[in-house]
Amino acid sequence: MQDTAFPPSSPADHQAFADWIRLEGTEGVGVRGARKLLAAFGSPAAIFRAGQAALAAHVPAAQAAALCAPSPPALTERIARTLDWLAAPGHHLLTLDDADYPAALRHIPDPPLLLHINGQRERLGEPMIAVVGSRNASAQGRANAEGFAEALSHAGLCVVSGMALGIDTAAHEGALRGPGSTIAVIGTGADRVYPARNRALAHRIAEGGCIVSEYPLGTPPAAGNFPRRNRIISGMAAGVLVVEAAAQSGSLITAQMAAEQGREVFALPGSIHSALAKGCHQLIREGAQLVETVDEVLAALRCSPLARAAAPPPAAGHDRLLAALGHDPVEPDALLGRIGADAGRLAGELLALELAGLLERLPDGRVQRVVRARAAGPC
C-alpha cells in the first residue's frame, strides 16, 4: 500500500525541513535549547535570521555561535540525504509544530524535534496502546502478546511497540491482523532494520502501519538509543501493557516512563517460579494494573482522558450506529451488514462509543448499547 493521502513536499517544505534538521543537528543545542529558542523566535527560520547577539540572550554563547556558523559538512550531507529520502512514497518528516505530530507525545518533557516516518503517517492520529516485554520471551508470553495485540487492534486501537525480538515482534504480528494496525518505534535510522531478521515484518508494518524514528537516517543500532526511544513508545500511547519481563528488563524503563508521563500501566501476571514474570510482578506491586483480559484494559482506557482525546469523536455519525445497535447484545459482524461499513471503520466507531461510555463489550465478544445513566460510571 502506498501513502497517497499526502502530496509530495514542495521546495518551501524542503527549506523548512532543512532549517529544522540544521537546528536539531547543531552541536551543543539539544532538545532543551532548541525548544527554548523556538519559544522565543517561533520557527527555525527565524532562529537562523536572529543573529548571534539575540540568540545569546536565550542560550549559551557557544551555542549561539554554532547556530550562526555555516553548517559542517556532515550536517549538510544529512540534510541532503533526508530530502532525497523524503522523495520516496511513504516517507515523511514530522516536525514538532506539524499538525500531524502526535498530540500526546508533544506534551512529554522532552519530545523529539523530528520524527522520520516510513509508512502510513495518519496512524499517528489514532488512539494507541503500547505492548512491550522481554526479548527472550517464552512461547506463552509470545502467544499472550500476539493475542492481546490482535484483540486490541480489532477494538480499534493502534498497537505501538519497538520491533525488538520476542514480545515486541509478537505484538506487531498480532496487531497487523486487525484494523487498528501497528506502529514500530525504532532505535536506528528509519532507513535501517534492526534486528535484520525482522526485515519482512518491517516491510509489512510500513505497508499497513508505520515505522517511526527520531534518529538521523543511517544511524546504526547503539545500546543507548533503545532506552531513549522508549519515551516515544510510552509518550504516544494512552497506556502501556507489559506482557512478560524479567526483573532487569528494558520494558520496565518503558513502564516507568509511562507512569511519569501520566499514562496507564498494565501488567500480565505470571508464575511465581518464572524469571520472566518477576518484572511484571514488580510493576504490580508498584501500582500497575493487573490485567488478565483485553476487556480489563479497555475498561481502564475508557476512563483515560488521553484515550478519549485520541479516539475518533463519536458525534460523527454515532446516531446511525447506535440505532443499528438497538438495545440488545449484537455480534460486531452482524453490524457490518446493518450499516454497510468496512471492518476497520466499524472498529474505530465502536471504540469511540466505548471510550465515550456509550457501549460495552460483553465476555462473549458481543457489544451492547449503554444508557446514559450507566455511562457515568466511576470515571
XYZ file of C-alpha atoms in Angstrom:
379
model
C 0.000 0.000 0.000
C 1.412 3.392 -0.951
C 0.633 6.505 1.043
C -1.417 8.696 -1.305
C -3.053 10.922 1.311
C -0.190 13.411 1.424
C 1.217 15.219 -1.641
C 4.965 15.401 -2.315
C 6.755 18.126 -0.390
C 7.421 21.453 -2.139
C 10.657 23.484 -2.319
C 9.295 25.615 0.549
C 8.806 22.436 2.573
C 12.369 21.395 1.767
C 13.742 24.670 3.080
C 11.671 24.394 6.241
C 12.814 20.798 6.748
C 16.429 21.839 6.151
C 16.110 24.505 8.854
C 14.626 22.028 11.322
C 17.343 19.455 10.647
C 20.022 22.125 10.974
C 18.557 23.256 14.318
C 18.258 19.709 15.644
C 21.724 18.775 14.381
C 23.679 21.803 15.579
C 26.207 20.561 18.103
C 25.511 21.516 21.706
C 21.990 22.869 21.217
C 19.982 19.771 22.109
C 16.213 19.453 22.502
C 16.004 21.752 25.519
C 17.990 24.534 23.846
C 16.028 24.185 20.635
C 12.697 24.378 22.444
C 13.846 27.459 24.335
C 14.802 29.130 21.071
C 11.589 28.078 19.357
C 9.582 29.574 22.211
C 11.466 32.844 21.785
C 11.629 33.119 17.987
C 8.778 30.935 16.718
C 10.483 28.906 13.985
C 13.894 27.563 12.951
C 14.000 30.043 10.063
C 13.526 32.932 12.491
C 16.206 31.499 14.761
C 18.757 31.486 11.941
C 17.817 35.048 10.990
C 18.104 36.389 14.536
C 21.840 36.913 14.807
C 24.310 35.793 17.448
C 23.614 38.548 19.983
C 19.872 37.867 20.002
C 20.406 34.119 20.302
C 22.899 34.559 23.154
C 20.134 36.101 25.236
C 18.476 32.673 25.360
C 21.243 30.075 25.070
C 24.952 29.972 25.996
C 27.305 31.946 23.752
C 28.902 28.779 22.338
C 25.516 27.519 21.154
C 24.640 30.894 19.660
C 27.927 30.917 17.772
C 27.372 27.383 16.477
C 23.923 28.310 15.187
C 25.331 31.293 13.289
C 28.264 29.389 11.789
C 27.988 27.566 8.431
C 26.726 24.006 8.769
C 29.555 21.482 8.964
C 29.853 19.049 6.016
C 28.328 16.138 7.950
C 25.196 18.152 8.768
C 24.929 19.435 5.190
C 25.150 15.845 3.948
C 22.494 14.781 6.462
C 20.114 17.447 5.180
C 20.622 16.410 1.551
C 20.239 12.727 2.392
C 16.995 13.337 4.273
C 15.483 15.434 1.486
C 16.342 12.698 -1.026
C 14.749 10.084 1.254
C 11.568 12.158 1.507
C 11.097 11.932 -2.259
C 10.119 8.238 -1.964
C 6.447 7.305 -1.431
C 5.508 6.749 2.208
C 8.453 8.714 3.606
C 7.630 11.687 5.817
C 9.298 14.047 8.264
C 7.163 15.441 11.064
C 8.394 18.500 12.916
C 7.365 19.426 16.437
C 4.997 22.103 15.109
C 3.356 19.850 12.496
C -0.395 19.393 12.951
C 0.065 15.635 12.497
C 2.689 15.352 15.242
C 1.153 13.065 17.921
C -0.510 15.402 20.416
C 0.216 13.241 23.455
C 3.900 12.962 22.529
C 4.239 16.713 22.053
C 3.457 17.250 25.744
C 6.034 14.929 27.310
C 9.011 16.723 28.927
C 11.438 16.014 26.069
C 9.579 15.351 22.809
C 11.685 14.745 19.693
C 12.019 17.748 17.417
C 11.788 15.489 14.354
C 10.092 12.190 13.581
C 11.064 10.247 10.463
C 8.037 8.244 9.295
C 8.060 5.286 6.947
C 4.502 4.249 6.108
C 1.030 5.499 6.909
C 1.522 8.718 8.883
C -2.209 9.014 9.573
C -1.808 6.161 12.078
C -0.201 8.705 14.410
C -3.575 10.370 14.911
C -5.319 7.220 16.129
C -5.801 6.074 19.745
C -2.775 3.987 20.708
C -1.693 1.475 23.302
C 1.854 0.196 23.747
C 2.545 -3.523 24.166
C 6.081 -4.356 25.295
C 8.047 -7.092 27.012
C 11.092 -9.302 27.048
C 13.268 -10.048 24.016
C 13.863 -13.544 25.402
C 10.174 -14.289 25.733
C 8.612 -17.656 26.462
C 6.288 -19.313 23.967
C 3.346 -18.486 26.238
C 4.467 -14.870 26.541
C 4.659 -14.501 22.762
C 1.221 -16.068 22.403
C -0.201 -13.699 25.032
C 1.330 -10.659 23.329
C 0.051 -11.709 19.925
C -3.437 -12.470 21.221
C -3.788 -9.267 23.226
C -2.427 -7.126 20.386
C -4.773 -8.681 17.846
C -7.777 -8.138 20.117
C -6.746 -4.555 20.889
C -6.309 -3.897 17.162
C -9.787 -5.292 16.482
C -11.075 -2.970 19.214
C -9.791 -0.038 17.168
C -6.524 0.686 18.984
C -3.221 1.074 17.163
C -0.585 -1.042 18.919
C 2.798 0.605 19.486
C 5.950 -1.394 20.182
C 9.690 -1.370 19.484
C 10.172 -4.087 16.807
C 12.614 -5.990 19.041
C 12.586 -9.771 19.066
C 10.280 -11.568 21.459
C 7.235 -9.740 22.825
C 7.571 -6.707 20.527
C 7.625 -8.856 17.402
C 4.627 -10.873 18.592
C 2.687 -7.687 19.381
C 3.305 -6.271 15.897
C 2.315 -9.578 14.286
C -0.952 -9.744 16.207
C -1.843 -6.092 15.639
C -1.336 -6.386 11.883
C -4.220 -8.870 11.795
C -6.656 -6.215 12.994
C -7.806 -2.868 11.571
C -6.005 -0.871 14.270
C -2.650 -1.996 12.825
C 0.641 -1.097 14.487
C 3.454 1.440 14.871
C 7.091 0.453 15.408
C 9.318 2.978 17.193
C 12.902 2.057 16.422
C 16.330 2.904 17.805
C 18.080 3.251 14.437
C 17.579 5.464 11.409
C 14.245 4.952 9.636
C 16.145 3.578 6.639
C 17.595 0.663 8.620
C 16.065 -2.517 10.028
C 17.201 -3.937 13.338
C 17.220 -6.783 14.076
C 17.841 -7.932 10.496
C 15.578 -10.962 10.852
C 12.604 -8.570 11.189
C 13.117 -7.167 7.696
C 9.959 -8.788 6.307
C 7.994 -7.655 9.362
C 9.273 -4.085 8.919
C 8.021 -4.081 5.324
C 4.565 -5.227 6.459
C 4.458 -2.591 9.196
C 5.328 0.147 6.698
C 2.581 -1.118 4.394
C -0.233 -1.227 6.957
C 1.039 0.945 9.805
C 4.221 2.943 10.124
C 7.799 2.948 11.404
C 8.920 5.926 13.492
C 12.417 7.108 14.379
C 13.815 10.294 15.897
C 17.339 9.367 14.790
C 19.032 10.623 11.606
C 18.973 8.353 8.580
C 21.770 5.820 8.640
C 22.005 5.740 12.450
C 23.203 2.232 13.407
C 21.936 0.315 16.439
C 23.606 1.524 19.639
C 22.856 0.469 23.207
C 21.943 3.979 24.356
C 19.402 4.552 21.592
C 16.875 1.970 22.737
C 16.143 3.151 26.293
C 15.772 6.676 24.908
C 13.316 5.649 22.197
C 11.141 4.060 24.921
C 9.885 7.505 25.968
C 8.347 7.802 22.478
C 6.653 4.405 22.747
C 5.024 5.366 26.043
C 4.574 9.023 25.108
C 2.395 8.311 22.070
C 0.154 5.827 23.870
C -2.705 6.159 26.332
C -1.323 3.168 28.216
C 1.452 0.571 28.274
C 0.822 -3.160 28.635
C 3.828 -5.173 29.828
C 3.245 -8.782 28.842
C 6.355 -10.522 30.153
C 9.517 -9.040 31.668
C 12.443 -10.137 33.790
C 13.485 -8.104 36.825
C 16.022 -6.048 34.829
C 14.074 -5.868 31.571
C 14.197 -2.739 29.442
C 10.403 -2.929 29.380
C 10.416 -1.694 32.963
C 12.051 1.512 31.702
C 9.138 1.986 29.313
C 6.658 1.337 32.123
C 8.445 3.783 34.415
C 8.420 6.453 31.713
C 4.728 5.779 31.117
C 3.943 6.307 34.793
C 5.962 9.535 34.846
C 4.096 10.726 31.742
C 0.718 10.028 33.356
C -0.114 7.005 31.206
C -1.943 3.876 32.336
C 0.376 0.957 33.135
C -0.887 -2.633 32.846
C 0.925 -5.884 33.572
C 0.082 -9.530 32.966
C 0.799 -11.754 35.967
C 2.755 -14.984 35.618
C 4.045 -17.921 37.605
C 5.938 -17.134 40.813
C 8.537 -19.622 39.570
C 9.184 -17.826 36.266
C 12.034 -15.333 35.993
C 10.156 -13.693 33.114
C 7.279 -12.816 35.459
C 9.421 -11.013 38.031
C 9.315 -7.668 36.237
C 5.529 -7.740 35.817
C 5.046 -8.674 39.464
C 7.324 -5.804 40.477
C 5.225 -3.384 38.405
C 2.020 -4.682 40.004
C 3.480 -4.162 43.488
C 4.375 -0.611 42.462
C 0.844 0.184 41.291
C 0.455 -1.166 37.760
C -2.965 -2.610 36.999
C -3.040 -6.396 36.971
C -4.980 -7.454 33.879
C -5.968 -10.848 32.569
C -8.252 -9.884 29.691
C -8.431 -7.288 26.942
C -11.762 -6.102 28.337
C -9.993 -5.054 31.553
C -7.564 -2.950 29.519
C -10.373 -1.341 27.520
C -12.379 -0.615 30.678
C -9.405 1.255 32.180
C -8.774 3.198 28.962
C -12.422 4.240 28.917
C -11.527 6.420 31.934
C -8.347 7.775 30.324
C -8.500 11.374 29.053
C -5.649 10.552 26.655
C -7.554 7.704 25.044
C -10.729 9.753 24.810
C -8.845 12.674 23.274
C -7.209 10.474 20.652
C -10.269 8.437 19.777
C -12.355 9.379 16.739
C -15.234 11.553 18.004
C -18.432 9.525 18.262
C -20.554 12.501 17.282
C -19.702 11.994 13.592
C -22.420 9.510 12.699
C -22.820 7.735 16.030
C -26.613 8.138 15.955
C -26.781 5.815 12.954
C -24.583 3.225 14.662
C -26.464 3.456 17.957
C -29.724 2.938 16.089
C -28.237 -0.132 14.407
C -27.093 -1.454 17.795
C -30.555 -1.275 19.294
C -30.699 -2.294 22.940
C -29.847 -5.984 22.709
C -26.369 -7.561 22.519
C -25.158 -7.954 18.946
C -22.205 -9.529 17.153
C -19.905 -6.931 15.529
C -20.052 -8.916 12.286
C -23.823 -8.531 12.247
C -23.422 -4.755 12.479
C -21.361 -4.717 9.303
C -24.389 -5.817 7.310
C -26.698 -3.391 9.063
C -24.679 -0.214 8.449
C -22.676 -1.114 5.352
C -19.299 -0.031 6.754
C -15.969 -1.782 6.384
C -14.468 -3.637 9.344
C -11.775 -1.036 10.029
C -14.198 1.884 10.170
C -16.642 -0.064 12.327
C -13.907 -0.988 14.810
C -12.937 2.670 15.146
C -16.542 3.794 15.665
C -17.181 1.076 18.237
C -14.053 2.085 20.149
C -15.112 5.743 20.081
C -18.511 4.798 21.519
C -16.872 2.605 24.149
C -14.451 5.311 25.250
C -17.378 7.736 25.416
C -19.217 5.322 27.735
C -21.975 4.619 25.218
C -21.142 0.969 24.534
C -19.785 -2.037 26.407
C -18.192 -5.270 25.237
C -19.560 -8.492 26.657
C -17.395 -11.514 27.584
C -18.661 -13.454 24.552
C -17.440 -10.774 22.131
C -20.800 -9.142 21.504
C -21.368 -5.426 22.066
C -24.279 -3.685 23.731
C -25.518 -0.138 23.920
C -25.213 1.557 27.318
C -27.842 4.004 28.508
C -26.621 7.361 29.774
C -27.354 6.579 33.401
C -24.790 3.774 33.305
C -22.298 5.695 31.211
C -21.333 8.000 34.082
C -19.675 5.150 35.987
C -16.608 5.649 38.173
C -14.924 7.961 35.647
